[in-house]
Amino acid sequence: MTMTDDNETAAAPLREKAAQQAERNAVKPAPDQGITQLAGTWNPKGVPASPASIDADLWPGVAQPPSGAKAAIAGKAAGLLFKGAVKRLPLRVEYPDGAVLGTGGPDAPVMVMVRPEAFEARIGDNGLIGLGESFMAGDWEASDLAGVLEVFAASVDRLIPAPLQKLRTLYLPRTPRQERNAEQNTRSNISRHYDLSNDLFSNFLDATMSYSSALFPADAGSLGSVGWDALAEAQRAKIDRLLDKAGVGEGTRLLEIGTGWGELALRAAARGATVYSVTLSSEQQALAQERIAAAGYADRVTVALQDYRAVEGEYDAVVSVEMIEAVGYEYWPIYFQTIDRVLAPGGKVAIQAITMPHGRMLATRNAYTWVHKYIFPGGFLPSVRAIESVTQQHTTLRVRERMGMGDHYAATLRLWEERFLEGSREVAELGFDAVFQRMWLFYLCYSRAGFQSGYLDVQQVVLDRREVQL
């Protein structure tokens, strides 16, 4: 996906394309063709079928697989590595010639190769970026996409032979300079995701418009089958726990880093707090302000279009929900130093953060991935150890307690995925084409697989300044 780097127009190409497609749909309607025009037919589980054609201007990395002698050689090598890896994995990989690889039984997730040579060329050229791009293009299919990706996530350390893993920095792409989260780039990075369309997000989020892990109650039943009706209340429970841990109540001066669409600010204002919330998404700011005004809290909540580094003042509490992931590895000290600088004496901090194992974090901190290219430019997940280390080395803050809830995120993502597919017609009518829909589905399933496999976790972390015992 190519996007301009200008702060005000970073998401413009995709939004403009969506608007143009939506306009064409409105001008030339056809009965029951809203999805067919954009995404072809759909399989019984709702996965968008392979797009009949791909706009090369909008999707330059997807429209055609790599070609040429170098790509052919890399593809052959990648194909051999892939086949060697999946032979040992509990899934089924089915090829057009009837060959089946993997140790999975009849109930195992199935990966169906549609265009094996194109798949191999993409992963040979771009590694795991190619895995995602090949799904977007329709080179392979899976009715249980999250199940297939969970197998890969659980085996991530063993997919590539150890000697080749040491060479990854020589052949894998590096993060473009314009996507590093320096202040001049951050607005652009955030805009490319969060400014796509408020209507797109409202299509699969619940009434709270919360775009982070919910916290389901103990009596909700199995998280593997918890239903949509439980999600909104579970989102409020997640927010309330963070506000409780930060001590937010009547008269609290609260700083929120990362507004989202305003639900946390609303609930804090309802407690009597005065809230200063910062975001770099103009779309989120507009809807959050609208929701806050409608609830009658405009006098208690300020939503500023501002980088967290520019925040001034003093606050009794700081809360930040799944925003540290967008900060970037090299900027974590600045993030926590900013919080330390504005936190009043006796104040508390509560953050919710997606985390990964420390060893994998160190091994991948310079990697450029499919998620960076298509979903969250500039993002990177911390480990718990990294949070503790950064705060100890660069601030007076210390981790006081934390709670892991990765299984709750898996359930949240499953519900988003189901809702996204149920609303596929509306997504198409917004102008988002089949490639986008397959991209977004891959993103949701890719994320869910990480939590289901245990590769990822999400933590609520409470910090404060502890007295030094002499």
Tab-separated table of C-alpha atoms in Angstrom:
chain	number	residue	atom	x	y	z
A	1	MET	CA	0.000	0.000	0.000
A	2	THR	CA	1.488	3.323	-0.968
A	3	MET	CA	0.565	6.388	1.023
A	4	THR	CA	1.766	9.970	0.959
A	5	ASP	CA	3.878	11.087	3.917
A	6	ASP	CA	2.187	14.468	4.284
A	7	ASN	CA	0.557	14.641	7.715
A	8	GLU	CA	-2.766	15.946	6.513
A	9	THR	CA	-3.163	13.536	3.595
A	10	ALA	CA	-1.471	10.374	4.778
A	11	ALA	CA	-4.580	8.226	4.391
A	12	ALA	CA	-5.931	10.089	1.378
A	13	PRO	CA	-5.235	7.582	-1.430
A	14	LEU	CA	-7.191	4.768	0.186
A	15	ARG	CA	-9.984	7.058	1.379
A	16	GLU	CA	-10.284	8.665	-2.056
A	17	LYS	CA	-10.356	5.289	-3.758
A	18	ALA	CA	-13.028	4.112	-1.349
A	19	ALA	CA	-15.080	7.236	-1.982
A	20	GLN	CA	-14.791	6.817	-5.740
A	21	GLN	CA	-15.857	3.179	-5.551
A	22	ALA	CA	-18.746	4.033	-3.247
A	23	GLU	CA	-19.874	6.713	-5.686
A	24	ARG	CA	-19.779	4.244	-8.570
A	25	ASN	CA	-21.816	1.762	-6.549
A	26	ALA	CA	-24.392	4.450	-5.813
A	27	VAL	CA	-24.627	5.589	-9.437
A	28	LYS	CA	-24.910	2.122	-10.938
A	29	PRO	CA	-26.696	-0.109	-8.417
A	30	ALA	CA	-27.369	-3.721	-9.228
A	31	PRO	CA	-29.527	-6.059	-7.164
A	32	ASP	CA	-27.465	-8.264	-4.837
A	33	GLN	CA	-24.208	-7.267	-6.474
A	34	GLY	CA	-22.709	-5.027	-3.807
A	35	ILE	CA	-20.391	-7.747	-2.554
A	36	THR	CA	-20.052	-9.570	-5.861
A	37	GLN	CA	-18.709	-6.509	-7.630
A	38	LEU	CA	-16.047	-5.937	-5.013
A	39	ALA	CA	-15.200	-9.318	-3.632
A	40	GLY	CA	-16.568	-12.044	-5.818
A	41	THR	CA	-18.315	-14.994	-4.214
A	42	TRP	CA	-17.942	-15.924	-0.568
A	43	ASN	CA	-17.295	-19.265	1.006
A	44	PRO	CA	-19.628	-20.625	3.732
A	45	LYS	CA	-17.528	-19.115	6.542
A	46	GLY	CA	-17.529	-15.680	4.975
A	47	VAL	CA	-13.951	-15.347	3.739
A	48	PRO	CA	-13.897	-12.997	0.736
A	49	ALA	CA	-13.015	-14.880	-2.408
A	50	SER	CA	-10.002	-14.065	-4.530
A	51	PRO	CA	-10.468	-10.696	-6.234
A	52	ALA	CA	-11.134	-10.925	-9.966
A	53	SER	CA	-8.803	-7.983	-10.564
A	54	ILE	CA	-6.467	-5.899	-8.406
A	55	ASP	CA	-5.823	-2.176	-8.741
A	56	ALA	CA	-2.046	-1.968	-9.157
A	57	ASP	CA	-1.971	1.712	-8.232
A	58	LEU	CA	-3.664	1.054	-4.904
A	59	TRP	CA	-2.058	-2.322	-4.199
A	60	PRO	CA	1.350	-2.336	-5.911
A	61	GLY	CA	2.722	-5.086	-3.667
A	62	VAL	CA	-0.238	-7.352	-4.289
A	63	ALA	CA	-1.284	-6.950	-7.923
A	64	GLN	CA	1.522	-9.108	-9.327
A	65	PRO	CA	3.932	-11.553	-7.692
A	66	PRO	CA	7.670	-10.857	-8.094
A	67	SER	CA	9.068	-12.011	-11.436
A	68	GLY	CA	12.422	-12.558	-13.058
A	69	ALA	CA	15.295	-14.979	-12.559
A	70	LYS	CA	16.149	-13.760	-9.045
A	71	ALA	CA	12.532	-14.069	-7.910
A	72	ALA	CA	12.278	-17.554	-9.423
A	73	ILE	CA	15.374	-18.760	-7.561
A	74	ALA	CA	14.251	-17.156	-4.281
A	75	GLY	CA	10.781	-18.623	-4.759
A	76	LYS	CA	12.094	-22.131	-5.271
A	77	ALA	CA	14.229	-21.877	-2.141
A	78	ALA	CA	11.354	-20.434	-0.132
A	79	GLY	CA	9.052	-23.182	-1.390
A	80	LEU	CA	11.438	-25.869	-0.217
A	81	LEU	CA	11.784	-24.229	3.207
A	82	PHE	CA	8.022	-23.801	3.523
A	83	LYS	CA	7.275	-27.414	2.580
A	84	GLY	CA	9.949	-28.665	4.919
A	85	ALA	CA	8.444	-26.646	7.778
A	86	VAL	CA	4.765	-27.498	7.259
A	87	LYS	CA	5.466	-31.230	7.016
A	88	ARG	CA	6.004	-31.106	10.787
A	89	LEU	CA	3.038	-28.881	11.685
A	90	PRO	CA	-0.470	-29.892	12.870
A	91	LEU	CA	-2.362	-28.584	9.835
A	92	ARG	CA	-3.107	-29.638	6.273
A	93	VAL	CA	-1.644	-27.817	3.278
A	94	GLU	CA	-3.414	-28.924	0.095
A	95	TYR	CA	-1.878	-28.373	-3.352
A	96	PRO	CA	-3.626	-28.316	-6.753
A	97	ASP	CA	-1.904	-31.565	-7.796
A	98	GLY	CA	-3.485	-33.387	-4.855
A	99	ALA	CA	-0.433	-33.362	-2.590
A	100	VAL	CA	-1.156	-32.785	1.104
A	101	LEU	CA	1.481	-31.742	3.632
A	102	GLY	CA	1.301	-31.515	7.416
A	103	THR	CA	0.526	-33.811	10.306
A	104	GLY	CA	-3.010	-32.566	10.883
A	105	GLY	CA	-5.966	-34.908	10.980
A	106	PRO	CA	-9.451	-34.406	9.501
A	107	ASP	CA	-10.312	-31.615	11.963
A	108	ALA	CA	-7.063	-29.699	11.532
A	109	PRO	CA	-7.086	-26.252	9.902
A	110	VAL	CA	-6.609	-26.426	6.141
A	111	MET	CA	-4.514	-24.134	3.945
A	112	VAL	CA	-5.458	-24.509	0.280
A	113	MET	CA	-2.831	-23.509	-2.273
A	114	VAL	CA	-4.438	-21.881	-5.299
A	115	ARG	CA	-1.339	-20.495	-7.030
A	116	PRO	CA	1.668	-22.193	-5.361
A	117	GLU	CA	4.312	-20.591	-7.587
A	118	ALA	CA	2.995	-17.086	-6.909
A	119	PHE	CA	2.858	-17.873	-3.176
A	120	GLU	CA	6.449	-19.092	-3.180
A	121	ALA	CA	7.661	-16.090	-5.185
A	122	ARG	CA	6.084	-13.712	-2.682
A	123	ILE	CA	7.491	-15.367	0.435
A	124	GLY	CA	10.861	-15.764	-1.287
A	125	ASP	CA	10.938	-12.048	-1.985
A	126	ASN	CA	9.417	-10.714	1.243
A	127	GLY	CA	9.158	-13.447	3.851
A	128	LEU	CA	6.116	-13.100	6.092
A	129	ILE	CA	5.097	-9.927	4.272
A	130	GLY	CA	4.670	-12.191	1.266
A	131	LEU	CA	2.524	-14.583	3.305
A	132	GLY	CA	0.017	-11.808	3.957
A	133	GLU	CA	0.201	-10.360	0.455
A	134	SER	CA	-0.371	-13.776	-1.084
A	135	PHE	CA	-3.564	-14.162	0.953
A	136	MET	CA	-4.703	-10.692	-0.078
A	137	ALA	CA	-4.153	-11.672	-3.715
A	138	GLY	CA	-5.914	-15.015	-3.339
A	139	ASP	CA	-2.857	-17.221	-3.893
A	140	TRP	CA	-4.017	-19.347	-0.964
A	141	GLU	CA	-7.254	-19.789	0.971
A	142	ALA	CA	-8.381	-20.948	4.405
A	143	SER	CA	-11.908	-21.157	5.760
A	144	ASP	CA	-10.419	-21.188	9.299
A	145	LEU	CA	-7.825	-18.501	8.705
A	146	ALA	CA	-7.135	-17.856	12.393
A	147	GLY	CA	-6.630	-21.581	12.920
A	148	VAL	CA	-4.001	-21.783	10.179
A	149	LEU	CA	-2.205	-18.695	11.441
A	150	GLU	CA	-2.316	-19.979	15.029
A	151	VAL	CA	-0.329	-23.039	13.970
A	152	PHE	CA	2.301	-20.795	12.404
A	153	ALA	CA	2.342	-18.465	15.433
A	154	ALA	CA	2.850	-21.361	17.832
A	155	SER	CA	5.813	-22.572	15.755
A	156	VAL	CA	7.344	-19.216	14.831
A	157	ASP	CA	10.736	-20.033	16.376
A	158	ARG	CA	11.002	-23.288	14.390
A	159	LEU	CA	9.697	-22.335	10.942
A	160	ILE	CA	13.093	-21.205	9.658
A	161	PRO	CA	16.305	-23.173	10.412
A	162	ALA	CA	18.415	-21.476	13.076
A	163	PRO	CA	21.393	-20.702	10.775
A	164	LEU	CA	19.093	-18.870	8.360
A	165	GLN	CA	17.392	-16.956	11.183
A	166	LYS	CA	20.760	-15.386	11.973
A	167	LEU	CA	20.899	-14.050	8.418
A	168	ARG	CA	17.445	-12.462	8.508
A	169	THR	CA	18.810	-8.913	8.683
A	170	LEU	CA	20.645	-9.428	5.387
A	171	TYR	CA	17.603	-10.177	3.277
A	172	LEU	CA	14.485	-8.903	5.057
A	173	PRO	CA	13.282	-5.319	4.452
A	174	ARG	CA	14.053	-2.581	6.961
A	175	THR	CA	11.699	0.050	8.308
A	176	PRO	CA	11.494	3.043	5.934
A	177	ARG	CA	12.877	6.211	7.523
A	178	GLN	CA	9.577	8.016	6.990
A	179	GLU	CA	7.809	5.442	9.190
A	180	ARG	CA	10.040	5.882	12.253
A	181	ASN	CA	8.024	7.509	14.996
A	182	ALA	CA	9.880	10.787	15.131
A	183	GLU	CA	7.511	13.683	15.780
A	184	GLN	CA	7.409	14.680	12.112
A	185	ASN	CA	6.229	11.185	11.102
A	186	THR	CA	3.907	10.125	13.885
A	187	ARG	CA	0.807	11.934	12.655
A	188	SER	CA	1.210	10.312	9.256
A	189	ASN	CA	1.649	6.831	10.757
A	190	ILE	CA	-1.430	7.163	12.958
A	191	SER	CA	-3.525	8.644	10.172
A	192	ARG	CA	-2.839	5.741	7.837
A	193	HIS	CA	-4.764	3.445	10.166
A	194	TYR	CA	-7.156	5.402	12.343
A	195	ASP	CA	-8.269	7.936	9.740
A	196	LEU	CA	-9.427	5.345	7.209
A	197	SER	CA	-13.094	5.799	8.098
A	198	ASN	CA	-15.053	6.045	11.326
A	199	ASP	CA	-17.826	4.152	9.541
A	200	LEU	CA	-15.439	1.272	8.847
A	201	PHE	CA	-14.559	0.937	12.527
A	202	SER	CA	-18.138	1.351	13.734
A	203	ASN	CA	-19.064	-1.507	11.414
A	204	PHE	CA	-17.285	-4.067	13.610
A	205	LEU	CA	-16.825	-2.368	17.007
A	206	ASP	CA	-19.472	-2.388	19.731
A	207	ALA	CA	-21.441	0.616	20.977
A	208	THR	CA	-18.542	1.822	23.142
A	209	MET	CA	-16.313	2.134	20.034
A	210	SER	CA	-13.520	0.520	22.034
A	211	TYR	CA	-10.645	-0.720	19.866
A	212	SER	CA	-8.717	-2.690	22.473
A	213	SER	CA	-9.122	-5.851	24.502
A	214	ALA	CA	-12.253	-6.235	26.569
A	215	LEU	CA	-12.251	-7.807	30.045
A	216	PHE	CA	-15.036	-10.362	30.335
A	217	PRO	CA	-16.485	-11.256	33.751
A	218	ALA	CA	-15.865	-14.624	35.331
A	219	ASP	CA	-19.514	-15.607	34.858
A	220	ALA	CA	-19.439	-14.915	31.101
A	221	GLY	CA	-18.766	-18.573	30.415
A	222	SER	CA	-16.206	-19.968	28.023
A	223	LEU	CA	-14.258	-17.201	26.322
A	224	GLY	CA	-14.190	-19.359	23.211
A	225	SER	CA	-17.943	-18.997	22.845
A	226	VAL	CA	-18.785	-15.732	24.607
A	227	GLY	CA	-21.273	-13.785	22.517
A	228	TRP	CA	-21.478	-10.322	20.999
A	229	ASP	CA	-24.033	-9.156	23.566
A	230	ALA	CA	-21.384	-9.405	26.302
A	231	LEU	CA	-18.762	-7.283	24.530
A	232	ALA	CA	-19.835	-3.708	25.319
A	233	GLU	CA	-20.131	-4.359	29.045
A	234	ALA	CA	-16.779	-6.172	29.010
A	235	GLN	CA	-15.225	-3.113	27.373
A	236	ARG	CA	-16.633	-0.891	30.101
A	237	ALA	CA	-15.271	-3.306	32.718
A	238	LYS	CA	-11.790	-3.043	31.166
A	239	ILE	CA	-11.949	0.758	31.299
A	240	ASP	CA	-13.333	0.860	34.825
A	241	ARG	CA	-10.566	-1.381	36.123
A	242	LEU	CA	-7.923	0.931	34.651
A	243	LEU	CA	-9.624	4.006	36.114
A	244	ASP	CA	-9.898	2.293	39.492
A	245	LYS	CA	-6.228	1.327	39.479
A	246	ALA	CA	-5.234	4.893	38.576
A	247	GLY	CA	-7.410	6.247	41.389
A	248	VAL	CA	-9.643	8.306	39.096
A	249	GLY	CA	-12.596	9.901	40.860
A	250	GLU	CA	-14.171	13.220	41.746
A	251	GLY	CA	-11.756	16.069	41.033
A	252	THR	CA	-9.006	13.914	39.492
A	253	ARG	CA	-6.917	15.639	36.835
A	254	LEU	CA	-6.547	12.846	34.267
A	255	LEU	CA	-4.275	12.685	31.248
A	256	GLU	CA	-5.268	10.125	28.639
A	257	ILE	CA	-2.640	9.305	26.016
A	258	GLY	CA	-4.515	7.943	23.014
A	259	THR	CA	-8.163	9.016	22.922
A	260	GLY	CA	-9.629	6.327	20.746
A	261	TRP	CA	-13.236	7.304	20.148
A	262	GLY	CA	-13.718	8.746	23.618
A	263	GLU	CA	-15.200	5.991	25.799
A	264	LEU	CA	-12.574	6.161	28.538
A	265	ALA	CA	-12.789	9.953	28.707
A	266	LEU	CA	-16.567	9.683	28.969
A	267	ARG	CA	-16.422	7.224	31.852
A	268	ALA	CA	-13.768	9.257	33.657
A	269	ALA	CA	-15.826	12.445	33.291
A	270	ALA	CA	-18.856	10.624	34.671
A	271	ARG	CA	-16.782	9.974	37.818
A	272	GLY	CA	-16.168	13.704	38.184
A	273	ALA	CA	-12.681	13.823	36.689
A	274	THR	CA	-11.324	16.561	34.453
A	275	VAL	CA	-9.800	14.903	31.396
A	276	TYR	CA	-7.144	16.057	28.955
A	277	SER	CA	-6.942	13.501	26.166
A	278	VAL	CA	-4.508	13.545	23.246
A	279	THR	CA	-4.750	11.844	19.872
A	280	LEU	CA	-3.147	12.195	16.445
A	281	SER	CA	-6.222	10.989	14.560
A	282	SER	CA	-8.455	13.786	13.300
A	283	GLU	CA	-11.241	11.266	12.631
A	284	GLN	CA	-11.105	9.972	16.182
A	285	GLN	CA	-10.942	13.470	17.612
A	286	ALA	CA	-14.060	14.546	15.714
A	287	LEU	CA	-16.184	11.583	16.776
A	288	ALA	CA	-14.893	11.606	20.346
A	289	GLN	CA	-15.767	15.290	20.707
A	290	GLU	CA	-19.208	14.626	19.268
A	291	ARG	CA	-19.848	11.780	21.720
A	292	ILE	CA	-18.525	13.774	24.670
A	293	ALA	CA	-20.689	16.786	23.839
A	294	ALA	CA	-23.765	14.590	23.402
A	295	ALA	CA	-23.174	13.129	26.875
A	296	GLY	CA	-22.929	16.613	28.397
A	297	TYR	CA	-19.255	16.441	29.388
A	298	ALA	CA	-17.739	18.980	27.001
A	299	ASP	CA	-16.839	21.189	29.974
A	300	ARG	CA	-14.883	18.383	31.637
A	301	VAL	CA	-13.071	16.811	28.669
A	302	THR	CA	-10.588	18.322	26.234
A	303	VAL	CA	-9.587	16.233	23.235
A	304	ALA	CA	-6.462	17.693	21.661
A	305	LEU	CA	-4.852	16.801	18.346
A	306	GLN	CA	-1.406	16.624	19.894
A	307	ASP	CA	1.663	14.410	20.136
A	308	TYR	CA	2.080	12.946	23.625
A	309	ARG	CA	5.572	14.438	23.795
A	310	ALA	CA	4.131	17.957	23.667
A	311	VAL	CA	1.834	17.552	26.691
A	312	GLU	CA	2.381	20.073	29.488
A	313	GLY	CA	0.869	20.500	32.929
A	314	GLU	CA	0.426	18.302	35.976
A	315	TYR	CA	-1.971	15.366	36.351
A	316	ASP	CA	-3.047	13.199	39.236
A	317	ALA	CA	-3.409	10.162	36.995
A	318	VAL	CA	-2.286	9.039	33.548
A	319	VAL	CA	-4.087	6.301	31.627
A	320	SER	CA	-3.113	4.959	28.223
A	321	VAL	CA	-4.842	2.046	26.507
A	322	GLU	CA	-2.885	0.126	23.867
A	323	MET	CA	-1.050	3.219	22.685
A	324	ILE	CA	2.487	2.196	23.636
A	325	GLU	CA	2.397	-0.199	20.670
A	326	ALA	CA	2.415	2.833	18.357
A	327	VAL	CA	5.318	4.569	20.118
A	328	GLY	CA	8.197	2.609	18.611
A	329	TYR	CA	11.071	0.764	20.299
A	330	GLU	CA	13.518	3.680	20.343
A	331	TYR	CA	10.928	6.098	21.757
A	332	TRP	CA	9.749	4.103	24.779
A	333	PRO	CA	12.063	6.075	27.130
A	334	ILE	CA	10.539	9.359	25.906
A	335	TYR	CA	7.018	7.976	26.332
A	336	PHE	CA	7.594	7.023	29.968
A	337	GLN	CA	9.682	10.131	30.677
A	338	THR	CA	6.776	12.252	29.468
A	339	ILE	CA	4.417	10.444	31.831
A	340	ASP	CA	6.935	10.816	34.658
A	341	ARG	CA	7.314	14.543	33.926
A	342	VAL	CA	3.601	15.382	34.073
A	343	LEU	CA	2.566	13.038	36.906
A	344	ALA	CA	1.818	14.883	40.131
A	345	PRO	CA	3.317	13.707	43.431
A	346	GLY	CA	1.370	10.695	44.652
A	347	GLY	CA	-0.103	10.124	41.192
A	348	LYS	CA	-0.688	6.768	39.529
A	349	VAL	CA	-0.372	5.425	36.009
A	350	ALA	CA	-2.402	2.632	34.421
A	351	ILE	CA	-1.617	1.410	30.934
A	352	GLN	CA	-2.908	-1.457	28.840
A	353	ALA	CA	-0.263	-2.888	26.545
A	354	ILE	CA	-0.023	-5.747	24.075
A	355	THR	CA	3.190	-7.612	24.876
A	356	MET	CA	5.393	-10.246	23.312
A	357	PRO	CA	8.146	-12.512	24.720
A	358	HIS	CA	11.323	-10.605	25.483
A	359	GLY	CA	13.560	-12.785	23.317
A	360	ARG	CA	11.312	-12.389	20.281
A	361	MET	CA	11.090	-8.662	20.936
A	362	LEU	CA	14.870	-8.346	20.823
A	363	ALA	CA	15.126	-10.524	17.724
A	364	THR	CA	12.519	-8.546	15.779
A	365	ARG	CA	13.012	-4.975	16.983
A	366	ASN	CA	14.497	-3.912	13.647
A	367	ALA	CA	12.184	-5.998	11.471
A	368	TYR	CA	9.714	-4.586	8.959
A	369	THR	CA	6.610	-6.760	8.830
A	370	TRP	CA	3.324	-7.159	7.000
A	371	VAL	CA	1.598	-5.397	9.900
A	372	HIS	CA	3.928	-2.405	9.513
A	373	LYS	CA	3.405	-2.213	5.768
A	374	TYR	CA	-0.366	-2.547	5.729
A	375	ILE	CA	-1.818	-1.909	9.200
A	376	PHE	CA	0.334	-0.091	11.797
A	377	PRO	CA	3.358	1.722	10.335
A	378	GLY	CA	5.912	2.486	13.010
A	379	GLY	CA	4.390	0.146	15.584
A	380	PHE	CA	6.205	-2.331	17.815
A	381	LEU	CA	5.159	-4.440	20.797
A	382	PRO	CA	7.073	-4.281	24.088
A	383	SER	CA	7.787	-7.111	26.460
A	384	VAL	CA	6.935	-6.902	30.141
A	385	ARG	CA	10.656	-6.941	30.887
A	386	ALA	CA	11.189	-4.011	28.521
A	387	ILE	CA	8.533	-1.931	30.291
A	388	GLU	CA	10.121	-2.663	33.653
A	389	SER	CA	13.630	-1.994	32.367
A	390	VAL	CA	12.814	1.263	30.565
A	391	THR	CA	10.961	2.720	33.537
A	392	GLN	CA	13.727	1.697	35.952
A	393	GLN	CA	16.493	3.143	33.796
A	394	HIS	CA	14.863	6.334	32.568
A	395	THR	CA	12.184	7.372	35.075
A	396	THR	CA	11.196	7.420	38.724
A	397	LEU	CA	8.209	5.219	37.875
A	398	ARG	CA	8.056	1.594	38.945
A	399	VAL	CA	5.690	-1.229	38.006
A	400	ARG	CA	3.516	-1.936	41.013
A	401	GLU	CA	1.239	-4.639	39.619
A	402	ARG	CA	0.140	-6.156	36.345
A	403	MET	CA	-2.509	-8.517	35.046
A	404	GLY	CA	-2.336	-10.598	31.872
A	405	MET	CA	-5.550	-11.142	29.892
A	406	GLY	CA	-4.490	-12.472	26.501
A	407	ASP	CA	-7.335	-14.971	26.322
A	408	HIS	CA	-9.763	-12.055	26.655
A	409	TYR	CA	-8.167	-10.415	23.614
A	410	ALA	CA	-8.557	-13.609	21.599
A	411	ALA	CA	-12.275	-13.550	22.408
A	412	THR	CA	-12.530	-9.834	21.575
A	413	LEU	CA	-10.858	-10.347	18.204
A	414	ARG	CA	-13.084	-13.308	17.389
A	415	LEU	CA	-16.145	-11.136	17.945
A	416	TRP	CA	-14.694	-8.320	15.808
A	417	GLU	CA	-13.892	-10.793	13.050
A	418	GLU	CA	-17.410	-12.224	13.071
A	419	ARG	CA	-18.942	-8.762	13.064
A	420	PHE	CA	-16.657	-7.576	10.252
A	421	LEU	CA	-17.712	-10.474	8.062
A	422	GLU	CA	-21.385	-10.003	8.920
A	423	GLY	CA	-21.080	-6.378	7.830
A	424	SER	CA	-19.216	-7.158	4.622
A	425	ARG	CA	-21.892	-5.620	2.425
A	426	GLU	CA	-21.675	-2.342	4.340
A	427	VAL	CA	-17.868	-2.385	4.096
A	428	ALA	CA	-18.192	-2.869	0.335
A	429	GLU	CA	-20.674	-0.019	0.104
A	430	LEU	CA	-18.151	2.227	1.862
A	431	GLY	CA	-15.913	1.527	-1.132
A	432	PHE	CA	-13.367	-0.850	0.403
A	433	ASP	CA	-12.506	-3.425	-2.232
A	434	ALA	CA	-11.951	-7.164	-1.985
A	435	VAL	CA	-8.206	-6.815	-1.410
A	436	PHE	CA	-8.838	-4.472	1.513
A	437	GLN	CA	-11.411	-6.830	3.004
A	438	ARG	CA	-9.035	-9.784	2.753
A	439	MET	CA	-6.275	-7.616	4.239
A	440	TRP	CA	-8.432	-6.606	7.197
A	441	LEU	CA	-9.603	-10.158	7.780
A	442	PHE	CA	-5.988	-11.354	7.705
A	443	TYR	CA	-5.077	-8.660	10.241
A	444	LEU	CA	-7.858	-9.659	12.652
A	445	CYS	CA	-7.104	-13.374	12.323
A	446	TYR	CA	-3.335	-12.825	12.482
A	447	SER	CA	-3.812	-10.943	15.745
A	448	ARG	CA	-6.205	-13.502	17.203
A	449	ALA	CA	-3.806	-16.307	16.333
A	450	GLY	CA	-1.081	-14.555	18.300
A	451	PHE	CA	-3.179	-14.480	21.464
A	452	GLN	CA	-4.640	-17.969	21.039
A	453	SER	CA	-1.173	-19.457	20.616
A	454	GLY	CA	0.207	-17.557	23.618
A	455	TYR	CA	2.761	-15.773	21.445
A	456	LEU	CA	1.102	-12.474	22.392
A	457	ASP	CA	-0.394	-11.277	25.655
A	458	VAL	CA	-2.075	-8.074	26.806
A	459	GLN	CA	-1.304	-6.586	30.206
A	460	GLN	CA	-2.871	-3.995	32.435
A	461	VAL	CA	0.129	-2.421	34.171
A	462	VAL	CA	-0.028	-0.080	37.169
A	463	LEU	CA	2.915	2.209	37.919
A	464	ASP	CA	3.706	4.822	40.533
A	465	ARG	CA	6.680	6.390	42.265
A	466	ARG	CA	7.800	4.221	45.122
A	467	GLU	CA	9.543	5.646	48.109
A	468	VAL	CA	13.198	4.636	48.309
A	469	GLN	CA	13.795	2.660	51.505
A	470	LEU	CA	17.088	3.694	53.137
